[in-house]
Coordinates of C-alpha atoms and ligand atoms in Angstrom, one line a residue:
M1 CA 7.1 10.4 54.2
G2 CA 10.5 9.3 53.6
N3 CA 10.9 6.6 51.0
Q4 CA 7.4 5.2 51.7
T5 CA 5.2 4.8 48.5
M6 CA 2.4 7.2 48.6
Q7 CA -1.1 5.5 48.8
S8 CA -3.7 7.5 46.9
A9 CA -7.5 7.0 46.8
P10 CA -8.7 4.2 44.7
V11 CA -8.4 5.1 41.1
Q12 CA -11.6 6.2 39.4
Y13 CA -12.9 4.0 36.4
L14 CA -15.0 5.9 33.8
D15 CA -17.7 3.5 32.7
A16 CA -19.4 3.6 29.3
L17 CA -23.0 4.5 29.1
S18 CA -25.2 1.5 27.6
S19 CA -26.8 2.4 24.4
E20 CA -30.2 2.3 26.3
D21 CA -29.1 4.5 28.9
G22 CA -27.5 7.0 26.8
A23 CA -30.2 7.3 24.5
S24 CA -32.9 7.7 27.3
R25 CA -30.9 10.4 28.8
A26 CA -30.4 12.4 25.7
I27 CA -34.2 12.0 24.9
E28 CA -34.9 13.2 28.5
L29 CA -32.6 16.1 28.2
F30 CA -34.0 17.0 24.9
R31 CA -37.7 16.9 26.1
D32 CA -37.0 19.0 29.2
T33 CA -35.1 21.5 27.3
F34 CA -37.3 21.8 24.0
G35 CA -40.7 20.5 25.2
A36 CA -41.0 17.9 22.4
E37 CA -39.9 14.4 21.2
P38 CA -36.7 14.3 19.1
D39 CA -36.8 12.9 15.6
G40 CA -34.1 10.4 16.8
V41 CA -31.2 9.7 18.7
W42 CA -27.5 9.0 17.3
S43 CA -24.3 8.4 18.8
A44 CA -20.6 8.4 17.9
P45 CA -17.5 7.0 20.0
G46 CA -14.2 8.5 21.2
R47 CA -11.1 6.6 20.1
V48 CA -7.8 5.5 21.2
N49 CA -5.0 5.4 18.7
L50 CA -3.0 2.2 19.3
I51 CA 0.0 3.5 17.3
G52 CA 0.8 6.0 14.4
E53 CA 0.6 9.4 16.3
H54 CA 1.0 12.9 14.4
T55 CA 1.2 10.9 11.1
D56 CA -2.3 11.5 9.7
Y57 CA -1.6 15.1 8.4
N58 CA 1.8 13.8 7.0
A59 CA -0.3 11.3 4.7
G60 CA 0.9 8.5 7.1
L61 CA -0.8 5.5 8.6
C62 CA -2.7 5.3 12.0
L63 CA -4.2 2.3 13.9
P64 CA -7.2 3.5 16.1
I65 CA -10.0 1.6 17.8
A66 CA -13.4 3.0 18.7
L67 CA -13.9 3.0 22.5
P68 CA -17.2 1.8 24.0
H69 CA -17.4 5.5 25.4
R70 CA -19.8 7.5 23.2
T71 CA -21.6 10.8 22.8
F72 CA -25.3 10.5 22.2
V73 CA -27.4 13.2 20.5
A74 CA -31.1 13.6 20.5
L75 CA -31.9 15.7 17.5
S76 CA -34.8 17.2 15.3
A77 CA -34.8 18.9 12.2
R78 CA -36.2 22.3 12.2
G79 CA -37.7 24.4 9.2
D80 CA -35.6 27.4 9.7
D81 CA -31.9 28.0 9.9
T82 CA -31.8 28.2 13.8
V83 CA -29.7 25.8 15.8
R84 CA -30.5 25.3 19.4
L85 CA -28.1 23.2 21.5
V86 CA -27.8 21.8 25.0
S87 CA -25.5 19.6 26.6
S88 CA -25.3 17.5 29.8
I89 CA -21.9 18.7 30.4
G90 CA -22.6 22.4 30.4
D91 CA -24.9 24.4 32.8
G92 CA -28.0 23.4 31.3
G93 CA -28.3 26.5 29.2
V94 CA -29.3 26.6 25.5
T95 CA -26.9 28.1 23.0
T96 CA -28.5 29.4 19.8
V97 CA -26.7 29.8 16.5
D98 CA -28.2 31.2 13.3
L99 CA -26.7 29.3 10.3
G100 CA -27.9 32.1 7.9
G101 CA -24.8 34.1 6.9
L102 CA -22.6 32.2 9.2
A103 CA -18.8 32.4 8.4
A104 CA -15.7 30.4 9.4
R105 CA -14.9 31.2 13.2
G106 CA -18.4 32.7 13.5
V107 CA -19.3 30.5 16.7
H108 CA -17.3 30.3 20.0
G109 CA -17.1 27.5 22.7
W110 CA -18.5 23.9 22.4
A111 CA -21.3 25.0 20.1
A112 CA -18.9 25.6 17.4
Y113 CA -18.6 21.8 16.9
P114 CA -22.3 20.8 16.2
A115 CA -23.2 24.0 14.7
G116 CA -20.0 23.9 12.4
V117 CA -21.2 20.6 10.9
A118 CA -24.4 21.9 9.5
W119 CA -22.3 24.9 8.4
A120 CA -19.8 22.7 6.6
L121 CA -22.2 20.5 5.0
R122 CA -23.9 23.5 3.6
E123 CA -20.6 25.0 2.6
N124 CA -19.9 21.7 0.8
G125 CA -22.9 22.0 -1.1
F126 CA -25.7 20.4 0.8
D127 CA -28.1 23.2 0.8
G128 CA -31.0 21.0 2.0
V129 CA -29.4 21.1 5.6
R130 CA -31.2 23.5 7.7
G131 CA -31.2 24.2 11.3
F132 CA -31.8 21.7 14.1
D133 CA -32.4 21.4 17.9
A134 CA -30.0 19.1 19.8
A135 CA -29.3 17.7 23.2
F136 CA -26.0 15.9 24.0
V137 CA -25.2 13.5 26.6
S138 CA -21.5 12.0 26.6
C139 CA -19.3 9.8 28.5
V140 CA -16.3 10.4 26.6
P141 CA -14.1 12.5 29.0
V142 CA -13.6 16.1 27.6
G143 CA -10.0 17.2 27.1
G144 CA -8.8 13.5 27.8
G145 CA -7.3 13.2 24.4
L146 CA -9.8 10.6 23.5
S147 CA -11.6 12.7 20.8
S148 CA -14.6 13.9 22.5
S149 CA -14.8 16.5 19.6
A150 CA -15.0 14.0 17.1
A151 CA -17.6 12.2 19.0
M152 CA -19.6 15.4 18.9
T153 CA -19.2 16.3 15.4
C154 CA -19.6 12.8 14.0
S155 CA -22.7 12.0 16.0
T156 CA -24.0 15.4 14.7
A157 CA -23.1 14.6 11.1
L158 CA -24.7 11.3 11.1
A159 CA -27.8 12.7 12.8
L160 CA -28.1 15.6 10.1
D161 CA -27.4 12.9 7.3
D162 CA -30.4 11.1 8.5
V163 CA -32.9 13.9 9.2
Y164 CA -32.1 15.8 6.0
G165 CA -32.0 12.6 3.9
L166 CA -28.6 12.8 2.5
G167 CA -28.0 9.2 2.3
F168 CA -24.3 9.2 3.2
G169 CA -24.4 7.4 6.7
N170 CA -25.2 3.9 5.4
S171 CA -22.0 3.1 3.6
D172 CA -18.3 3.4 4.5
E173 CA -17.7 5.4 1.2
G174 CA -20.6 7.8 2.2
R175 CA -19.3 8.3 5.7
V176 CA -16.0 9.7 4.1
T177 CA -18.2 12.6 3.0
L178 CA -19.5 13.1 6.5
I179 CA -16.0 13.0 7.9
G180 CA -15.1 15.8 5.7
A181 CA -17.9 18.0 7.1
A182 CA -16.8 16.9 10.7
M183 CA -13.2 17.8 10.0
K184 CA -14.2 21.0 8.2
A185 CA -16.3 22.0 11.4
E186 CA -13.5 21.4 13.9
N187 CA -10.7 23.1 11.6
D188 CA -12.7 26.1 10.3
M189 CA -15.4 26.7 12.8
A190 CA -13.9 25.6 16.2
G191 CA -10.2 26.4 15.0
A192 CA -8.8 23.1 16.2
S193 CA -6.6 21.8 13.6
T194 CA -7.3 18.1 13.4
G195 CA -6.0 15.8 10.8
G196 CA -8.6 13.1 10.0
L197 CA -7.6 10.3 12.5
D198 CA -10.3 11.1 15.0
Q199 CA -13.1 11.4 12.8
N200 CA -12.2 8.3 10.6
A201 CA -12.1 6.2 13.9
S202 CA -15.4 7.5 15.0
M203 CA -17.1 6.8 11.9
R204 CA -15.5 3.6 10.4
C205 CA -14.3 1.4 13.2
T206 CA -16.0 -2.0 13.8
P207 CA -16.2 -4.0 17.0
G208 CA -13.3 -6.3 17.5
H209 CA -11.2 -4.4 15.0
A210 CA -8.7 -1.5 14.8
I211 CA -8.7 0.2 11.4
L212 CA -5.5 0.6 9.6
L213 CA -6.1 3.9 8.2
D214 CA -3.9 5.1 5.3
C215 CA -4.0 8.9 5.2
R216 CA -2.7 9.3 1.6
P217 CA -5.3 12.1 0.2
E218 CA -5.2 10.2 -3.2
L219 CA -6.7 7.0 -1.8
D220 CA -10.6 6.4 -2.1
A221 CA -12.7 4.9 0.7
F222 CA -11.9 1.3 -0.3
H223 CA -8.2 1.8 0.0
S224 CA -8.0 4.0 2.7
V225 CA -9.1 1.7 5.5
T226 CA -8.6 -1.8 6.2
Q227 CA -10.3 -3.8 9.3
Q228 CA -7.5 -5.3 11.4
P229 CA -8.9 -7.9 14.2
F230 CA -7.9 -6.6 17.5
D231 CA -8.9 -9.5 19.9
L232 CA -7.2 -8.6 23.4
E233 CA -8.9 -11.6 25.0
A234 CA -7.4 -14.2 22.7
L235 CA -3.8 -13.0 23.7
G236 CA -4.8 -12.9 27.4
L237 CA -4.3 -9.1 27.3
E238 CA -6.1 -5.9 28.5
L239 CA -5.8 -2.4 27.1
L240 CA -5.6 0.2 29.9
V241 CA -6.6 3.8 29.1
L242 CA -5.5 6.3 31.7
D243 CA -6.7 9.8 31.4
T244 CA -4.0 11.9 33.2
Q245 CA -6.1 14.8 33.4
A246 CA -3.4 17.1 32.5
A247 CA -5.1 19.8 30.6
H248 CA -5.3 19.0 26.8
Q249 CA -5.7 21.6 24.1
L250 CA -5.2 21.4 20.3
N251 CA -6.0 25.0 19.5
D252 CA -3.2 26.7 21.6
G253 CA -0.8 26.7 18.5
Q254 CA 1.5 23.9 19.4
Y255 CA -0.2 21.4 17.2
E256 CA -0.1 23.9 14.2
T257 CA 3.7 24.5 14.9
R258 CA 4.3 20.7 14.4
R259 CA 2.1 20.5 11.5
G260 CA 3.7 23.6 9.7
M261 CA 7.1 22.3 10.4
C262 CA 6.3 19.0 8.7
E263 CA 5.1 20.7 5.8
D264 CA 8.2 23.0 5.5
A265 CA 10.3 20.0 5.8
A266 CA 8.5 18.1 2.8
R267 CA 9.0 21.4 0.9
L268 CA 12.7 21.3 1.6
L269 CA 13.0 17.8 0.7
G270 CA 11.3 18.1 -2.7
V271 CA 8.6 15.6 -1.7
K272 CA 4.6 16.2 -1.4
N273 CA 4.5 14.9 2.2
I274 CA 6.9 13.1 4.6
R275 CA 5.0 9.7 3.9
V276 CA 6.8 9.8 0.6
V277 CA 10.1 9.7 2.4
A278 CA 8.8 6.8 4.6
D279 CA 7.8 4.8 1.9
E280 CA 10.9 5.4 -0.3
I281 CA 13.4 4.3 2.3
S282 CA 11.2 1.4 3.4
H283 CA 11.1 0.1 -0.1
S284 CA 14.6 0.7 -0.8
V285 CA 16.0 -1.2 2.0
G286 CA 13.2 -3.9 2.0
L287 CA 11.5 -2.9 5.2
D288 CA 8.2 -3.1 3.5
R289 CA 8.8 -6.7 2.3
A290 CA 10.1 -7.8 5.8
V291 CA 6.8 -6.6 7.5
T292 CA 3.4 -7.8 6.2
A293 CA 0.2 -8.0 8.0
S294 CA -0.3 -11.6 7.0
G295 CA 2.9 -13.0 7.4
G296 CA 4.2 -11.2 10.4
I297 CA 7.9 -9.8 10.6
C298 CA 9.4 -12.2 8.4
A299 CA 13.0 -11.2 7.6
H300 CA 15.4 -13.4 9.6
D301 CA 17.7 -10.4 9.4
F302 CA 15.0 -7.9 10.6
E303 CA 17.5 -6.0 12.8
N304 CA 19.8 -5.4 9.9
V305 CA 16.9 -4.1 7.8
V306 CA 16.0 -1.6 10.5
E307 CA 19.6 -0.6 10.7
S308 CA 19.6 0.1 6.9
A309 CA 16.4 2.0 7.2
D310 CA 17.8 4.1 10.0
A311 CA 21.1 4.7 8.0
A312 CA 19.1 5.7 5.0
L313 CA 16.9 8.0 7.0
A314 CA 20.1 9.9 8.7
E315 CA 21.3 10.5 5.1
V316 CA 17.9 12.2 4.2
L317 CA 18.0 14.1 7.3
G318 CA 21.4 15.4 6.6
R319 CA 19.9 17.5 3.9
L320 CA 18.1 19.5 6.4
S321 CA 19.9 22.0 8.6
D322 CA 17.4 22.8 11.3
E323 CA 17.9 20.3 14.2
T324 CA 14.4 20.7 15.5
M325 CA 13.1 19.9 12.1
K326 CA 15.3 16.8 11.6
R327 CA 13.9 15.3 15.0
R328 CA 10.5 16.1 14.0
V329 CA 10.9 14.3 10.7
R330 CA 12.5 11.4 12.2
H331 CA 9.6 10.9 14.4
V332 CA 7.1 11.1 11.7
V333 CA 9.0 8.7 9.5
T334 CA 9.8 6.2 12.2
E335 CA 6.2 6.4 13.7
I336 CA 5.0 5.4 10.1
W337 CA 7.2 2.5 10.0
R338 CA 5.9 1.3 13.3
V339 CA 2.4 0.9 12.3
P340 CA 2.6 -2.1 10.2
Q341 CA 5.3 -3.5 12.4
F342 CA 2.7 -3.5 15.2
V343 CA -0.1 -5.0 13.1
A344 CA 2.2 -7.7 12.0
A345 CA 3.4 -8.3 15.7
F346 CA 0.0 -8.1 17.2
S347 CA -1.5 -10.5 14.5
A348 CA 1.4 -13.0 15.1
G349 CA 0.8 -12.9 18.9
D350 CA 4.1 -11.4 19.5
V351 CA 3.2 -9.4 22.5
K352 CA 6.6 -8.5 23.5
M353 CA 7.3 -6.8 20.1
A354 CA 3.9 -5.1 20.2
G355 CA 4.9 -3.6 23.5
E356 CA 8.4 -2.6 22.5
L357 CA 6.8 -0.9 19.5
F358 CA 4.5 1.1 21.9
N359 CA 7.4 2.0 24.0
A360 CA 9.5 3.3 20.9
S361 CA 6.4 5.3 20.0
H362 CA 6.2 7.0 23.1
D363 CA 10.0 7.7 23.4
S364 CA 9.9 9.2 20.0
L365 CA 7.0 11.4 20.7
A366 CA 8.8 12.6 24.0
A367 CA 12.2 13.1 22.5
D368 CA 11.8 13.9 18.9
Y369 CA 8.3 15.3 18.6
E370 CA 8.2 16.9 22.1
V371 CA 4.4 16.6 22.6
T372 CA 4.6 14.7 26.0
V373 CA 4.1 16.4 29.4
P374 CA 5.5 15.3 32.8
E375 CA 2.0 13.6 33.5
L376 CA 2.3 11.5 30.4
D377 CA 5.9 10.3 31.0
V378 CA 5.3 9.6 34.6
A379 CA 2.1 7.6 33.6
V380 CA 4.0 5.5 30.9
D381 CA 7.2 5.1 33.0
T382 CA 5.1 3.7 36.1
A383 CA 3.0 1.4 33.8
R384 CA 6.2 0.0 32.3
R385 CA 7.8 -0.6 35.8
N386 CA 4.6 -2.5 36.9
G387 CA 4.4 -5.0 34.3
A388 CA 3.1 -3.5 31.0
Y389 CA 4.5 -4.9 27.9
G390 CA 4.4 -1.3 26.5
A391 CA 2.9 2.0 27.2
R392 CA 2.5 5.1 25.1
M393 CA 0.5 8.4 25.1
T394 CA -2.4 8.5 22.6
G395 CA -3.7 11.1 20.8
G396 CA -2.3 14.7 20.1
G397 CA -0.3 14.8 23.5
F398 CA 0.3 18.1 25.6
G399 CA -1.9 16.2 28.3
G400 CA -4.5 13.8 27.6
S401 CA -4.5 10.0 28.0
I402 CA -1.9 7.0 27.8
I403 CA -2.5 3.3 26.9
A404 CA -0.8 0.4 28.4
L405 CA -0.9 -3.1 27.2
V406 CA -1.0 -5.4 30.3
D407 CA -2.0 -9.1 31.2
K408 CA -5.8 -9.4 31.4
G409 CA -6.8 -8.6 35.0
Q410 CA -4.0 -6.5 35.7
G411 CA -5.2 -3.2 34.5
R412 CA -6.8 -2.0 37.7
R413 CA -3.4 -2.8 39.6
V414 CA -1.3 -0.8 37.0
A415 CA -3.9 2.0 37.0
Q416 CA -3.7 2.2 40.7
S417 CA 0.2 2.2 40.9
I418 CA 0.1 5.1 38.4
A419 CA -2.6 7.0 40.7
D420 CA -0.2 6.5 43.6
G421 CA 2.8 7.7 41.6
F422 CA 0.6 11.0 40.6
A423 CA -0.1 11.5 44.2
A424 CA 3.5 11.4 45.0
H425 CA 4.4 13.9 42.4
G426 CA 1.5 16.2 43.3
F427 CA -0.3 15.8 40.1
R428 CA -4.0 15.4 39.7
A429 CA -5.6 12.1 40.3
P430 CA -5.8 10.3 37.0
R431 CA -9.0 8.4 35.7
A432 CA -9.0 5.0 34.0
L433 CA -11.1 3.5 31.3
A434 CA -11.2 -0.3 30.1
A435 CA -10.8 -0.1 26.3
V436 CA -12.4 -2.9 24.1
A437 CA -12.6 -2.1 20.2
S438 CA -16.1 -1.0 19.7
D439 CA -18.5 0.2 17.0
S440 CA -18.6 3.4 15.0
A441 CA -21.2 6.1 15.0
R442 CA -24.9 4.7 14.7
R443 CA -28.4 5.4 15.1
E444 CA -29.6 4.4 18.4
A445 CA -33.3 5.3 18.5
Ligands
LIG1 C1 -5.0 14.8 17.4 C2 -5.6 15.1 15.9 C3 -5.5 14.0 15.1 C4 -4.0 13.5 15.2 C5 -3.6 13.3 16.6 C6 -2.1 12.8 16.5 O1 -5.9 13.8 17.9 O2 -7.0 15.6 16.1 O3 -5.8 14.4 13.9 O4 -3.1 14.3 14.4 O5 -3.7 14.5 17.4 O6 -2.1 11.6 16.2

């Protein structure tokens, strides 16, 4: 081929199922499998995190939007403790779980997620929750780092809340209780150590907004989330999401190792979490005062403030001896700082700055946090070289998806250039999605 650019097949776009389609397919699968009508249909979305990666379990900040891509569940309550599950993604077979006497890690495979939600609710004291029959239909790509797991646990949690009359689904505060059960299902039943970003996004986002999620455990529902307008149209932009199709797994120990090292670092630094380090420095050098969501980035000497913050961080890192640990902490602290900067830049219409923050986030995840893989780096690099204002991996990493901020109408071209680059590298063909900020979990029928 010499120096010729390799042309690949047209990049595949993953369309979202409409509410009507998703609901009727879930009902049909339910009927075909269980020979009855479901009590109702509920759905929950996947997410992309705009910025603030690997910060949630460090009590930090994140900025996710809900995708239009959702998981639909047709579900009926049962009078006993049996759970029967079927999914359009599987082989059509029914998985049965007995909730009676079930213990953590007692279910394997995908059934651990929905069955785990009922188990978690009961463990959390909601004894009225019994078994259920459920049929899942989803257009959230599995393993794409777009929270297909949270879409499943959150749709189940909302459905169980409804059919068992718990009454949490109708308020933001109540939803925080359901998020707790969804997280417990993922952590303790499925063994996937997730930190809350995905479930909060799936349960609390609103159309046209990103949520600024503050993960400090001491915050109540009212203070942990603020809705931030995220209107790409108004800025003439498009957010390309590209699933690299590189295998993505959170339960192979890498995520746990990162998390454990952050906790160790906090202990060594004598703070309850790394967020404290980020906030103390930010406050002492005036970074927090320079960056406000309403006023944009307002210090005329912003660069100097950032330099002082970096210098103060270097001093703190000097108290740690392990070089890897230093880099991990540097990622978390600088990433927490980038979140309000992105909010300020975006709300001021400063697309260039917003893009630079995407780039800085990715570079930090690649070099300091070491959670990228070649597919993610190539995708990001190609997007940047083809006109993206900025591009970064989104989600946990080790595979999964990237996001790129591009001019409206340019997403398909950029996606295709990445697909061509992937073909040249011998990678699997990626798949693209168009992202608009969508709605959280809801009842569909
Ligand atoms: C995964 C986890 C989240 C979060 C991200 C990284 O998606 O489930 O809790 O930690 O990785 O930001």
